[in-house]
Structure formats: structure tokens, C-alpha cells
XYZ file of C-alpha atoms in Angstrom:
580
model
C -27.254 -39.492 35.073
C -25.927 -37.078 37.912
C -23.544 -34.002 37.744
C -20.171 -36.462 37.861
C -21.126 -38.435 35.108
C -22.284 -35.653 33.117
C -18.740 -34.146 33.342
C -17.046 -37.611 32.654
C -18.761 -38.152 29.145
C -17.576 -34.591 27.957
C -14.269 -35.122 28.876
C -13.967 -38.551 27.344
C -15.960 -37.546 24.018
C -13.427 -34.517 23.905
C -10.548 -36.853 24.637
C -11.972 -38.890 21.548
C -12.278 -36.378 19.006
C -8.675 -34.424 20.320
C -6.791 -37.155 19.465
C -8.848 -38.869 16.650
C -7.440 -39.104 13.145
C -7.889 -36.841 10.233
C -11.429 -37.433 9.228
C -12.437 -39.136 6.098
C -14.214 -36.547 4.288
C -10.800 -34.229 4.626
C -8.548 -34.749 1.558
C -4.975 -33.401 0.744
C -2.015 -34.031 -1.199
C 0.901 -35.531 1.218
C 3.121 -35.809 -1.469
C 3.864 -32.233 -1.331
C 4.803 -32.345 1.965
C 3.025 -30.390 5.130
C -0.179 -28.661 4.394
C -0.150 -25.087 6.099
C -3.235 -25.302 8.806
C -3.026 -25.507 12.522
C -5.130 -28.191 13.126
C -7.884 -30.699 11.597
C -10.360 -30.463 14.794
C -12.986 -29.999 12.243
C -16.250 -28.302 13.790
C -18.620 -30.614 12.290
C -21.984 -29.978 14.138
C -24.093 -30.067 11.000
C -24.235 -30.691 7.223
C -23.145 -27.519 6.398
C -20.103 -26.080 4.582
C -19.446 -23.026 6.936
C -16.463 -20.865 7.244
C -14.757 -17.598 7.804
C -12.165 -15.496 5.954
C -10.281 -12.886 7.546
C -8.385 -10.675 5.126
C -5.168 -7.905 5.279
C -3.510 -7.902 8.649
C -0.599 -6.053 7.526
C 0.139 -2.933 5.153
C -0.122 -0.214 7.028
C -1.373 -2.395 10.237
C -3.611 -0.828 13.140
C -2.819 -3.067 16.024
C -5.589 -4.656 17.621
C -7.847 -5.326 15.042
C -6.863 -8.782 13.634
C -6.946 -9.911 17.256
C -10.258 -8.436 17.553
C -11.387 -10.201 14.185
C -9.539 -13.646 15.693
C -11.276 -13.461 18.572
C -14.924 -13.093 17.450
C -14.774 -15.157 14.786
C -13.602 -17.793 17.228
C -16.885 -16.840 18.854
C -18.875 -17.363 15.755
C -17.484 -20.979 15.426
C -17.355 -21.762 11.807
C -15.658 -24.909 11.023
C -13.004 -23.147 9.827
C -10.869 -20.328 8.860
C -9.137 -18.314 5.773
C -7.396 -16.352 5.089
C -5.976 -13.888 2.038
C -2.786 -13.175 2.760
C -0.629 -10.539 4.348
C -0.332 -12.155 7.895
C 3.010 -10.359 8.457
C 4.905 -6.981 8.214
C 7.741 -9.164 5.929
C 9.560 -7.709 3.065
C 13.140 -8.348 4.600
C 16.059 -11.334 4.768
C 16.623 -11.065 8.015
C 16.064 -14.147 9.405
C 15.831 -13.098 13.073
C 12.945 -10.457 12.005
C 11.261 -12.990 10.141
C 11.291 -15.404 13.116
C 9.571 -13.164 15.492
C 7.153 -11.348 13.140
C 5.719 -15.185 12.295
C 5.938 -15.447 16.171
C 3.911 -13.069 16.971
C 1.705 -13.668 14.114
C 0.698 -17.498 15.269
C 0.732 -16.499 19.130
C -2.659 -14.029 18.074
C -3.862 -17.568 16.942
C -3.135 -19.523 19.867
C -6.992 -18.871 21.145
C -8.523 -20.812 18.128
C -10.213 -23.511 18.582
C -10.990 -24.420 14.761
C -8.558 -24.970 11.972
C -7.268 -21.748 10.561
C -5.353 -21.991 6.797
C -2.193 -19.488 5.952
C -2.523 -18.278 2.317
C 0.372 -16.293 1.301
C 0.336 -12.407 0.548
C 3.031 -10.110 -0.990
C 4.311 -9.121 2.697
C 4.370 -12.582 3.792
C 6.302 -13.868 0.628
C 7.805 -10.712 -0.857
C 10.984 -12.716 -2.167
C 12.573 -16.322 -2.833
C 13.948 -16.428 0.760
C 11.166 -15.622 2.536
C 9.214 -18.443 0.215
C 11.684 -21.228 1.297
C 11.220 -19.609 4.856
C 7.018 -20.197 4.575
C 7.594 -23.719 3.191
C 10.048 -24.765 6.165
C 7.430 -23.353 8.582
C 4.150 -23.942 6.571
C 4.989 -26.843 4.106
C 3.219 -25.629 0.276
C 2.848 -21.865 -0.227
C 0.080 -22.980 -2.736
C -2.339 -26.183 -2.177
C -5.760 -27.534 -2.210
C -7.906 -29.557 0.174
C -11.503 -31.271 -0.254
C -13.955 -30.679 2.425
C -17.294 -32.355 2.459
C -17.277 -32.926 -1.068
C -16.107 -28.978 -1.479
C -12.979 -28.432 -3.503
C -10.641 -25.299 -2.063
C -7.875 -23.854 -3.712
C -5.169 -21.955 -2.409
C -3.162 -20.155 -4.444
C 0.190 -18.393 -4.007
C -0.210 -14.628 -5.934
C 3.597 -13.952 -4.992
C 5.230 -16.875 -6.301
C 8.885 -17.019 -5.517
C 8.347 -13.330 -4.072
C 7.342 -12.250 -7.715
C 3.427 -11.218 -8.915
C 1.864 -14.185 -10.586
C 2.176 -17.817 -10.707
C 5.135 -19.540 -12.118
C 4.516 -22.821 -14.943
C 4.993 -25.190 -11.726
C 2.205 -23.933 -9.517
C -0.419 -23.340 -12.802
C 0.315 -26.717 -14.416
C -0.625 -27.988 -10.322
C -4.098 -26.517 -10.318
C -4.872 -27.640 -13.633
C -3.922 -31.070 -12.758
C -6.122 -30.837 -9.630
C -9.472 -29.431 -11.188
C -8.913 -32.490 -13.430
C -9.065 -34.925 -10.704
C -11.841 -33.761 -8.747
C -14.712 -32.915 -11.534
C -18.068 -33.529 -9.867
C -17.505 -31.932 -6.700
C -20.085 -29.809 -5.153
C -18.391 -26.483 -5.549
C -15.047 -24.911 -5.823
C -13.547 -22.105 -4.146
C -10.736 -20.130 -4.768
C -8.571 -18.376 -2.489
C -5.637 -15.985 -3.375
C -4.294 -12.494 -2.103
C -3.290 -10.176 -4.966
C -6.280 -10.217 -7.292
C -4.922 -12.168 -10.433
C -7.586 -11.486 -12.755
C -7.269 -7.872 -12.879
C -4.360 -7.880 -14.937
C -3.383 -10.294 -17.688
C -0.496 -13.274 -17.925
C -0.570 -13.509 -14.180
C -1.474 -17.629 -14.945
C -4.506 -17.256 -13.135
C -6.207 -16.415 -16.973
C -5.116 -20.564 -17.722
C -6.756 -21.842 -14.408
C -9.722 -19.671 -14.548
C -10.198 -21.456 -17.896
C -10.181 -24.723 -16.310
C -12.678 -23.360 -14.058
C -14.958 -22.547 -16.458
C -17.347 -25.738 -16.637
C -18.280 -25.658 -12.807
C -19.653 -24.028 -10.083
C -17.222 -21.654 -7.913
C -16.061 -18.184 -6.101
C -13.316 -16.222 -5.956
C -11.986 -14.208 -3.011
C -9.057 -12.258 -2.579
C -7.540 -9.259 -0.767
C -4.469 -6.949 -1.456
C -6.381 -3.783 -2.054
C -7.636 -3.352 1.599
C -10.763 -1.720 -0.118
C -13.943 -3.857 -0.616
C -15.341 -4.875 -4.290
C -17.856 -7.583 -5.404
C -17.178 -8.574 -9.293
C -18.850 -10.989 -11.725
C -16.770 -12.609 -14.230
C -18.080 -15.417 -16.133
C -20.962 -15.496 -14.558
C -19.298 -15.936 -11.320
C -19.056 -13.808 -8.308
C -15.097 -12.396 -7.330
C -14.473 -10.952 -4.251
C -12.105 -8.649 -3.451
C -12.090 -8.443 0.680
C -11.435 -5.338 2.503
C -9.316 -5.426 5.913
C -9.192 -7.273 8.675
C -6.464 -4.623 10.633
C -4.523 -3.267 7.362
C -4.287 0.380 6.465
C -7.453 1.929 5.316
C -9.230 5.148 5.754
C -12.073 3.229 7.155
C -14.505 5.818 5.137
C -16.895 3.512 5.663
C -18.751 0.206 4.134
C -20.427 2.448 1.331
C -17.086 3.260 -0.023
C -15.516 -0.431 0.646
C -13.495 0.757 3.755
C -14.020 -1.464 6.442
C -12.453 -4.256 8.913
C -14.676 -7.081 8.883
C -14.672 -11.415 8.794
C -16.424 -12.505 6.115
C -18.878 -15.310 6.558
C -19.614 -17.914 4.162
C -22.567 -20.940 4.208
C -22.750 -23.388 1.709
C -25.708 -26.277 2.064
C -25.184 -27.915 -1.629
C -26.372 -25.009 -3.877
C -25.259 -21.795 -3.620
C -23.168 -20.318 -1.568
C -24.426 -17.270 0.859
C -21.877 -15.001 1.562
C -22.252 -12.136 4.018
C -19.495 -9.495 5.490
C -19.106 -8.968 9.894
C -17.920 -5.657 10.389
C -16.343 -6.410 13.914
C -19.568 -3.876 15.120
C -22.071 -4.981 12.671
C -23.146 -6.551 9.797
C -22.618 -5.995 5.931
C -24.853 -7.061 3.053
C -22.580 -8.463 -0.190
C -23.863 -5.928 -2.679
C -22.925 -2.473 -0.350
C -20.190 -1.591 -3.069
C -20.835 -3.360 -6.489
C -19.340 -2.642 -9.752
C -22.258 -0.120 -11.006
C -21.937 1.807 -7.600
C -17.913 1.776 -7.525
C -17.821 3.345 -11.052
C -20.060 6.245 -9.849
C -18.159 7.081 -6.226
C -14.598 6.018 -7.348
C -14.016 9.811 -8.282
C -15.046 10.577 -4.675
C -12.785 8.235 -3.398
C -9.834 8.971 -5.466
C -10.009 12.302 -4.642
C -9.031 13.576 -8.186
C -11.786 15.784 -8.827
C -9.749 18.104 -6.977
C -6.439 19.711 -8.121
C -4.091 22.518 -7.561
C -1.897 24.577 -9.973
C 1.228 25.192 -8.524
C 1.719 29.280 -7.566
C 4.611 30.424 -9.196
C 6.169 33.870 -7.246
C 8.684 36.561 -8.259
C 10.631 36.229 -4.916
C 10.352 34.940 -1.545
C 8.343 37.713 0.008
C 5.118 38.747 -1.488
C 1.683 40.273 0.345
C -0.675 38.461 -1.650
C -0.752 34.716 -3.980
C -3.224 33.819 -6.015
C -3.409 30.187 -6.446
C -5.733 28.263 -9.063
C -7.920 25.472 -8.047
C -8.940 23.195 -11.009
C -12.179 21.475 -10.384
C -13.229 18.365 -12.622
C -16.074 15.922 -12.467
C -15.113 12.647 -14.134
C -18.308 11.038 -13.546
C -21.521 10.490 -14.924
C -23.889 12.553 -12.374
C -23.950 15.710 -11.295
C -21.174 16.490 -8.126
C -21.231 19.093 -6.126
C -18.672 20.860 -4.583
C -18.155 22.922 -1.242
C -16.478 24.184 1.516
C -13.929 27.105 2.762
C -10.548 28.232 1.286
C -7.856 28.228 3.656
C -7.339 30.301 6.462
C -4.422 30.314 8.963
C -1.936 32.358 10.999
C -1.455 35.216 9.081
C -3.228 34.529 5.942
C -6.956 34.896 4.712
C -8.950 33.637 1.420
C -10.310 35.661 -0.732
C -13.559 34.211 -1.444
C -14.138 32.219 2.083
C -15.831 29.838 0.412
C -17.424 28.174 -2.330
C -20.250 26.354 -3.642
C -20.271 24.702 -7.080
C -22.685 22.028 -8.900
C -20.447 20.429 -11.684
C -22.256 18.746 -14.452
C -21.372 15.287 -15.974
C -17.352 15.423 -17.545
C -17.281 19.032 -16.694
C -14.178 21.026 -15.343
C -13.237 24.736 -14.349
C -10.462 26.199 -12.852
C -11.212 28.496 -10.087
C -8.648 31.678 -8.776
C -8.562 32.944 -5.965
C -6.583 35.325 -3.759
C -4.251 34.652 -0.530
C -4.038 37.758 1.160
C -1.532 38.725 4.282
C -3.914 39.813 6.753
C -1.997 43.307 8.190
C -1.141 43.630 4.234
C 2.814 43.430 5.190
C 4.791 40.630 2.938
C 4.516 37.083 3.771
C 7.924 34.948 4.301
C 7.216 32.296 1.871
C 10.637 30.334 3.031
C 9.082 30.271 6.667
C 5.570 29.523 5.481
C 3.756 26.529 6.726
C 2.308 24.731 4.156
C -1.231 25.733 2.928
C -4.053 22.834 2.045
C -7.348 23.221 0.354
C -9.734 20.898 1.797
C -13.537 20.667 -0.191
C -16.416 18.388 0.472
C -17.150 16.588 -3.223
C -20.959 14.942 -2.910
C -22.909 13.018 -5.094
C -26.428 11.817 -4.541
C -27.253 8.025 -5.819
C -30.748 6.866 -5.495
C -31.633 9.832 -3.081
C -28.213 8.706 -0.820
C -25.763 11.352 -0.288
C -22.102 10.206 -0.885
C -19.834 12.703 0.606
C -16.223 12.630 1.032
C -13.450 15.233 1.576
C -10.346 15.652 -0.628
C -7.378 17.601 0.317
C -4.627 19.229 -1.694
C -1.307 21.201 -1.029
C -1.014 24.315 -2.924
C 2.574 24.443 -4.126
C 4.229 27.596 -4.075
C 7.790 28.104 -6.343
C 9.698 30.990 -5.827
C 13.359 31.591 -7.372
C 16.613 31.035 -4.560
C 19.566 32.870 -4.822
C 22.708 31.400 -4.799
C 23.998 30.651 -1.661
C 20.410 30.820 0.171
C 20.545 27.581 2.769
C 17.476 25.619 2.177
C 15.665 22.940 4.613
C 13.428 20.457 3.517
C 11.204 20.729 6.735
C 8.355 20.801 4.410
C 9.439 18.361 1.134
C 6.606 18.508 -1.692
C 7.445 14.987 -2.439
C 7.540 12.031 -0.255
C 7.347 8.530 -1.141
C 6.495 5.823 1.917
C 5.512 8.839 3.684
C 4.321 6.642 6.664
C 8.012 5.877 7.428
C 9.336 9.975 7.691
C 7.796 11.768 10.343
C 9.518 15.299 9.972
C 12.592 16.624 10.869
C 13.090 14.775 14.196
C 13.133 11.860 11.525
C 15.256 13.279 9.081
C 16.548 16.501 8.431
C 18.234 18.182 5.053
C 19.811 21.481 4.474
C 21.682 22.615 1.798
C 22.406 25.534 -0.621
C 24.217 25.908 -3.964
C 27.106 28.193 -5.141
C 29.310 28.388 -8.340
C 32.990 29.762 -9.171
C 34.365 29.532 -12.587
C 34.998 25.857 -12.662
C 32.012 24.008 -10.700
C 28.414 24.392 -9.359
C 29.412 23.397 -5.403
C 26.387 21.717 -3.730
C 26.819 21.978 0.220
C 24.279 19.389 2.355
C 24.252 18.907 5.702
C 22.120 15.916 6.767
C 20.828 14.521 10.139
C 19.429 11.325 10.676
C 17.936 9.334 13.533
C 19.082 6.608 13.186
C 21.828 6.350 9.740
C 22.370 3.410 7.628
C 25.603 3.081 5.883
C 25.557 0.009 4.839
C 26.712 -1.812 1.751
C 24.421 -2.810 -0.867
C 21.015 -1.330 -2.085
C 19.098 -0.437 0.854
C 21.018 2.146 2.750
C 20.781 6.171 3.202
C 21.189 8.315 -0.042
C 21.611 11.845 -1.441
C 19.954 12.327 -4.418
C 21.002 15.141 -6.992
C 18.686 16.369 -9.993
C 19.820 18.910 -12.637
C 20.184 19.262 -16.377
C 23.203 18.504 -18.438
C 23.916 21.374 -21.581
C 21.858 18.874 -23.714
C 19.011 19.771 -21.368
C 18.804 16.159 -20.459
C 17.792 15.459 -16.609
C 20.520 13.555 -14.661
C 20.511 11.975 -11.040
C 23.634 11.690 -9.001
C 22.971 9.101 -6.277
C 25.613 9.845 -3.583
C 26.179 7.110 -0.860
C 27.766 8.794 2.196
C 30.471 7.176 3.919
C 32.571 8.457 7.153
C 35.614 8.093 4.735
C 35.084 7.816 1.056
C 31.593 8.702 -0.330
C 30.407 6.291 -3.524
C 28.422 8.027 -6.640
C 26.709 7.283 -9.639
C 25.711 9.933 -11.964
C 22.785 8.249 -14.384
C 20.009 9.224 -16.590
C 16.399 9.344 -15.081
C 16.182 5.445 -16.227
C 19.379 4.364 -15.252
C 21.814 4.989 -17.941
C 25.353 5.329 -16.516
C 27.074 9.104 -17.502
C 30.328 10.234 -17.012
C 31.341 14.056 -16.194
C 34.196 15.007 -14.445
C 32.750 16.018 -11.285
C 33.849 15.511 -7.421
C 32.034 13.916 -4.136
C 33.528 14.188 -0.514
C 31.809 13.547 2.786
C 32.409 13.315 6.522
C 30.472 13.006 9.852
C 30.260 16.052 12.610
C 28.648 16.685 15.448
C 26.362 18.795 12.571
C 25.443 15.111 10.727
C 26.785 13.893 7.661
C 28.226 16.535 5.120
C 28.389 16.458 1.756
C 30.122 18.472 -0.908
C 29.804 17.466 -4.360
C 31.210 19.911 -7.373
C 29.534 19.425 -10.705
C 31.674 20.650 -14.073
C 30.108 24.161 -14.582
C 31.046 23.827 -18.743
C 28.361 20.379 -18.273
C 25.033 22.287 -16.593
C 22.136 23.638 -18.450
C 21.454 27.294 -17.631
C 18.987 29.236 -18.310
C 17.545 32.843 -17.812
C 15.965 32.205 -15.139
C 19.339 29.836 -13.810
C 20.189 26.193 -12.662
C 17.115 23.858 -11.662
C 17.932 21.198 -9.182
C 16.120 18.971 -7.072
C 17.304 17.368 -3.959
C 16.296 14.038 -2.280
C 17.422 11.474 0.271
C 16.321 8.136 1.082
C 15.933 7.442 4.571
C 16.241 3.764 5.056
C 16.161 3.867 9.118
C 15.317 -0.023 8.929
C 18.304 -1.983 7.153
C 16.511 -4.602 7.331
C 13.665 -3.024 5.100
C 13.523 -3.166 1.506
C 11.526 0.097 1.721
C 12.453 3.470 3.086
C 10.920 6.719 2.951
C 12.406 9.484 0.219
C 11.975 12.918 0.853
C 12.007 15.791 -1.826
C 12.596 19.289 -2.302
C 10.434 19.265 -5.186
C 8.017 16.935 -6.536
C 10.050 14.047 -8.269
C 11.394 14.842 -11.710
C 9.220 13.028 -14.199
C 6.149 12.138 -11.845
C 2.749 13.541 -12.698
C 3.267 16.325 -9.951
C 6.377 17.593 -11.721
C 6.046 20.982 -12.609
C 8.032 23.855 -15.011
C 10.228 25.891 -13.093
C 10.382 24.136 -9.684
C 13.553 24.364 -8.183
C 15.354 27.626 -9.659
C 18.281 28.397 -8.546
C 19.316 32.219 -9.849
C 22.515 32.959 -10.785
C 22.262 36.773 -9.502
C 20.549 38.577 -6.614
């Protein structure tokens, strides 16, 4: 057979199998309409059951990588892919966004040439909307198919954009593991790992699981974890692009495809870091129990520093060492040093034994001696090395804290949050360029006057829930903590003055706003006869949510002090005196 002919067969056989039908041994249920897969170009080269999973895109996402992932395991040429879930940025209405965020989602898979399976994750269904959306685009958010005599099952973790699975899609499942018994194997695919908390639904089908063979992966956590339950193995996958620290495999922080075979008994499962490979058992439960303090970062803590007044020559800040785990961890590195400032040991050393703790002082000097501007201070970070050795392996990893530092403001004193020691969805503010607060706080006979000035990138004033705020804290005379949420508004500002979970309160107090060339102004007068005063004089905290995106449901809040109520909350922050 010469060169021409050679060529000729290929392109027939590929014209045959392009445009052949869906092959027998595939099997899914048309009566819920379209099943959510590119293709059914099956790579069937040999007997084997062999696939790929790719997990979090999305979630803090570091473009490039799930291309990367896409394109090598298109390389690899399993017969298929999976995936876990969070494809997409989502968690908005806005049709438009959602429209080119699934765009440029599917163009990253035009360059398979195997099937490739959506499974839905919290960002790709995050409410009802966006779960019709995935069914006019995908057909079923939740489904099964049969290949080879191999029973998948794709659940949907964020049913109707909520956690769990609604009646509807369990009762489904349960019908389905009836019908198909005897088959080789089952696998089970879902984002948000069901099983770790309880009447998520998945508690009924994992019970109609019990009396066969099969595995469990998810995702969601972006940080790796084998599990057995049941005598079965669980997966949770790491990331395939989503944010991470990328500490590395021994700690479960990694971007990899996972690779599974399956030849009739039991399945072999093995992790592709996009620059290596990855044995299953790297993290396991016994090992995560033993580093999880390391990771967490917890055995590290600092006591807030509480000062007389806003210029002092020396702090002495506590640092409160714990070791939560069962081996011995040892602790080291140097105390801060920066412009201006030295530490007072340089450094330390410590072995901690088994459930032991100790809080360390230690002293902050000004290095001429002269006093320190605390209100111009950049903010000062302890940052130790916490190791423990396992089976003669050191596990090291660093954990950093911000030392607070409270000190009492007069009235009238302007304050900027340049350096707020609070921040929720901190990936979304990125300093004052971003947004910018000052304000300061006087009193006549009648009213505590609040003065902010606030400047904005970009504002968002509009109506509804997800728009820029100004948030108030103080205590009523009943020493009960209240939040005024101000919306601003170029001509009428609206409030609400609540308790800290939401309980509507009425005082007789005022709100007024307009936009300068300054920013947005705001000048609210609380009923002096309704504060809580003490010795010491008013505490307030002061917040704004900076939406930036309106088509987001989540924006970044910054704080002047750590939230009222959260576990960083701490007694005094936020005094305002009532005398020089």
C-alpha cells in the first residue's frame, strides 16, 4: 500500500468514526433533556476504563493554569474528562457577564479532542438564575451516564444555587442506583464535599451506595485530602488553577489532573502535578491531623498592644505560642525589625511539647529612643517558622500575624483607614487607591456628629443589596452594640440602625450626604442622651463595603477595627476620649 493510500484510509476511518452514532456501550437518560458533554468521540483504543478529572478553575483563579491542565491532559488522551465544578468566576445575574465568562470558559476547551463533562460548582451555580442559565446551555445540572459497564454519577452540590441536594435530585439517584445494580463500579462526582456535613441528601444516596463497589471525588476546598468512609476511598481534589498557596503536595496544595484506570477490579488512581507526578496517599487522614496546625497557622497568635496615647518610645507586645498537636513543634525565627523600630530579643527558638502553650513578651523599641508616631506607623507583622518532624521528614511552614496596636483618639482627631485591622474579601481592596476612608468624631450637647469623607474608584449607588455602604458601630446606654448601615446617595442618604443580628431600632438620630470633588460625605448625628459612655469614652467602629462590581454579590469590607463580635474583637478597640 503506498503513501496515497495510506493517507486515504485515515481520512475515511476518521470520517467514519466523526460522524458515527453514539456508541452502544454509552447510556443516558434523554428524557431529561441534553446531557452536559461536548462530544461522544469516545477514545476507545483498549478495554480500559480511563479518564481524567480536572478540579477548581475558579476561586481565586491564577490564569493560565486550567489551560495548562487542558492542554496536557489532552496530551495524555484518556477517553475522557471530569470535572468538579467551579468552571467559572459566576456569582452574579447579569446575564451579559454570564454569557462571556461561559464563553471564555468553553473556548479553553475548544483544543479537546475527547469528551469533557461540566459538573456544577458553587461559582458556576451560585443561585436559581444562574441554574436555569446552566440547564439552557448544558441541559441537567445533575445526571448519570454508563460507560463500559461503569456507572457515573454527577451530582449537583449547589442545587438551585443553595448547598445540598433538593428531594427532586436525591429521589433521582436513588432511582438510578436501583436500575443499574450489577454494574462493574460506580463513581461519584460532585464539587462541594457533601459528606462532611450532615442533611446535605448526599447521607440518603450514600446509603444506597452502600452494597457496591465505588469512589467519591470532589473539590471545593482547593486543598488535597484522601478519606475512607465505609470502606471506600473519598477524594477531595486540590486545584486545577484556583486560589491556593501552592505550599506544596505534602500539605495538599497543588494544581494537578488526576488520572484514573479502571480494568474490572479496582480502580488505580494517581494525581499529575502539571510538572510531575503525585502518589494518592501524599496527604492522608493520619498525616493531615498531624500538619493541619501547620497549615492553619494557629499555633501562632498575637495579643493586641494596648497604649496610653499615640506617641510612645517603646511597646511591648505579647506573642502567645500554642501547639495543638500531638508531637513536639518547634518554633523559630526573628521578631520584627523595620524603619525605625528594633526587637528586643531578635529572635527566638522554642521546642513546644504536645498541647502546650506560652505567651512570650517582648519589647519594641524606637531605635534613636525618641517617641514613635503610632497614627503614622506602618503596620508591624511577626512572621515564625513552626516545624514538625514526621517519620524523620521535616514539615515546615511559616505563619504570620499583625500585632494590633490600640491607642485612645481624641475627639475631633481625623482618622484614615489606610491600614484597616479588618478586611473581609480582602482580594477585592487593594489600599487606598481602591478605597479610601477618613473620618473623626465630635459631640455638642445634643449629638455625637460623625464626619466621613469617602473616595472610591469606582462607586456603586445602586438600589438594592449590593451597593457601597457606611457602616457605624457603637453602644446604646443599655451597653448593647448597634450598626447603622448608611447608603449614600447624591441627594437623600437611606439608613438602618439594627442590632448586631438584624433587629430593627429606632433613635432619633440624623443622616445627610453629598458628593465633592473630596468624594462622598457623610454626616450622621447620633442622640447623645442614647450612647454608652464610659471612663475611658465612646467606642465606635467604622466600616464600608466596597462593592466596585455591581454585578458581584461579593465586595470587599474594610474596618477600622476588627469586626464587632468576630473572634479578633478585642476590649477597648476603638476609644474615642471625651477630653484631651
Amino acid at each position: 500500500m503506498n503513501f496515497h493510500s495510506i493517507c486515504f484510509s485515515i481520512l475515511m476511518l476518521t470520517f467514519f468514526f466523526t460522524n458515527a452514532q453514539e456508541p452502544s456501550y454509552f447510556k443516558w437518560d434523554k428524557s431529561k433533556g441534553q446531557l452536559p458533554l461536548t462530544n461522544t468521540r469516545f477514545n476507545t483504543d483498549s478495554s480500559l476504563v480511563q479518564f481524567a478529572i480536572l478540579s477548581d478553575r475558579t476561586g481565586g483563579m491564577v490564569p493560565g493554569i486550567f489551560e495548562d491542565a487542558v492542554k496536557k491532559a489532552n496530551l495524555l488522551q484518556p477517553q475522557f474528562i471530569l470535572s468538579v465544578g467551579d468552571l467559572i468566576n459566576g456569582y452574579s445575574t447579569d446575564s451579559l457577564l454570564i454569557h462571556d465568562q461561559w464563553k471564555e470558559f468553553n473556548a479553553i476547551l475548544e483544543p479537546l479532542t475527547v469528551p469533557f463533562f461540566y459538573v456544577p460548582g458553587n461559582h458556576d451555580i451560585s443561585n436559581s438564575w444562574m441554574q436555569k442559565e446552566w440547564k439552557r446551555r448544558y441541559g441537567q445540572s445533575h445526571y448519570y451516564f454508563i460507560y463500559k459497564d461503569v456507572l457515573f454519577l454527577s451530582l449537583n452540590s449547589q442545587d438551585e444555587g443553595d448547598y445540598g441536594m433538593k428531594e427532586e435530585q436525591v429521589r433521582y439517584f436513588q432511582s438510578i442506583l436501583k436500575e443499574f445494580p450489577n454494574v462493574k463500579w460506580t463513581f461519584v462526582f460532585m464539587h462541594q464535599p457533601l459528606w462532611a456535613r450532615s442533611n446535605t441528601g448526599f447521607e440518603i444516596i450514600e446509603a444506597a451506595l452502600a452494597n457496591r463497589n465505588y469512589t467519591v471525588f470532589a473539590g471545593h476546598t482547593h486543598n488535597y485530602l484522601l478519606s475512607e468512609r465505609n470502606n471506600r476511598k473519598y477524594y477531595i481534589l486540590a486545584t486545577s488553577g484556583g486560589g491556593s498557596q501552592r505550599r506544596g503536595e505534602q500539605f495538599g496544595e497543588f494544581d494537578h489532573i488526576t488520572w484514573v484506570t479502571f480494568q474490572g477490579t479496582t480502580p488505580k488512581v494517581i494525581h499529575l502535578k502539571l510538572n510531575g507526578l503525585i502518589e494518592e496517599d501524599i496527604v492522608d487522614e493520619s498525616l493531615r491531623k498531624k500538619i493541619r496546625p501547620l497549615t492553619s497557622g494557629n499555633w501562632l497568635n498575637t495579643v493586641p498592644v494596648q497604649a496610653t496615647t499615640s506617641s510612645v518610645s517603646t511597646l511591648e507586645p505579647v506573642l502567645k505560642l500554642h501547639n495543638p498537636g500531638e508531637i513536639p513543634l518547634t518554633i523559630r525565627g526573628y521578631l520584627p525589625k523595620q524603619k525605625g523600630l528594633f526587637s528586643d530579643p531578635e529572635k527566638i527558638e522554642r521546642t513546644l511539647a504536645p498541647g502546650s502553650a506560652v505567651e512570650l513578651p517582648f519589647l519594641l523599641k524606637s531605635a534613636d529612643n525618641k517617641p514613635i508616631d503610632l497614627a503614622s506607623l506602618d503596620p508591624i507583622s511577626v512572621e515564625l517558622d513552626g516545624e514538625y518532624t514526621i517519620k524523620g521528614k521535616p514539615y515546615s511552614l511559616p505563619s504570620k500575624q499583625r500585632i494590633l496596636i490600640n491607642w485612645p483618639v481624641t475627639l475631633g482627631n481625623t482618622i484614615q483607614l489606610k491600614h484597616p485591622e479588618y478586611i473581609t474579601e480582602d482580594w477585592d481592596w487593594h489600599g487606598t487607591e481602591d478605597a479610601d476612608i477618613q473620618f473623626n468624631v465630635n459631640k455638642d450637647n445634643r449629638f455625637v456628629a460623625i464626619s466621613a469623607t469617602i473616595k472610591d474608584d469606582q462607586f456603586v449607588f445602586q438600589k438594592g443589596v449590593h451597593r457601597d455602604k457606611l457602616l457605624v458601630y457603637f453602644e446604646d446606654k443599655n451597653q448593647r452594640p448597634l450598626l447603622l448601615t448608611v447608603e449614600p446617595d447624591s441627594k437623600k442618604p437611606s439608613y438602618q440602625l439594627t442590632t448586631l443580628d438584624g433587629i430593627a431600632v429606632k433613635y432619633p438620630l440624623s443622616c445627610n450626604s453629598q458628593i465633592t470633588d473630596q468624594g462622598v460625605q457623610v454626616q450622621i448625628k447620633l442622640p447623645l442622651k442614647e450612647i454608652q459612655f464610659s471612663k475611658a469614652g465612646i467606642r465606635l467602629n467604622i466600616g464600608y463595603a466596597d462593592q466596585d462590581d455591581p454585578t458581584s454579590t461579593e465586595a470587599a469590607t474594610i474596618y477600622w477595627k476588627p469586626l464587632w463580635g468576630s473572634a479578633l474583637d478585642y476590649a477597648e478597640s476603638g476609644i474615642i476620649k471625651l477630653h484631651p
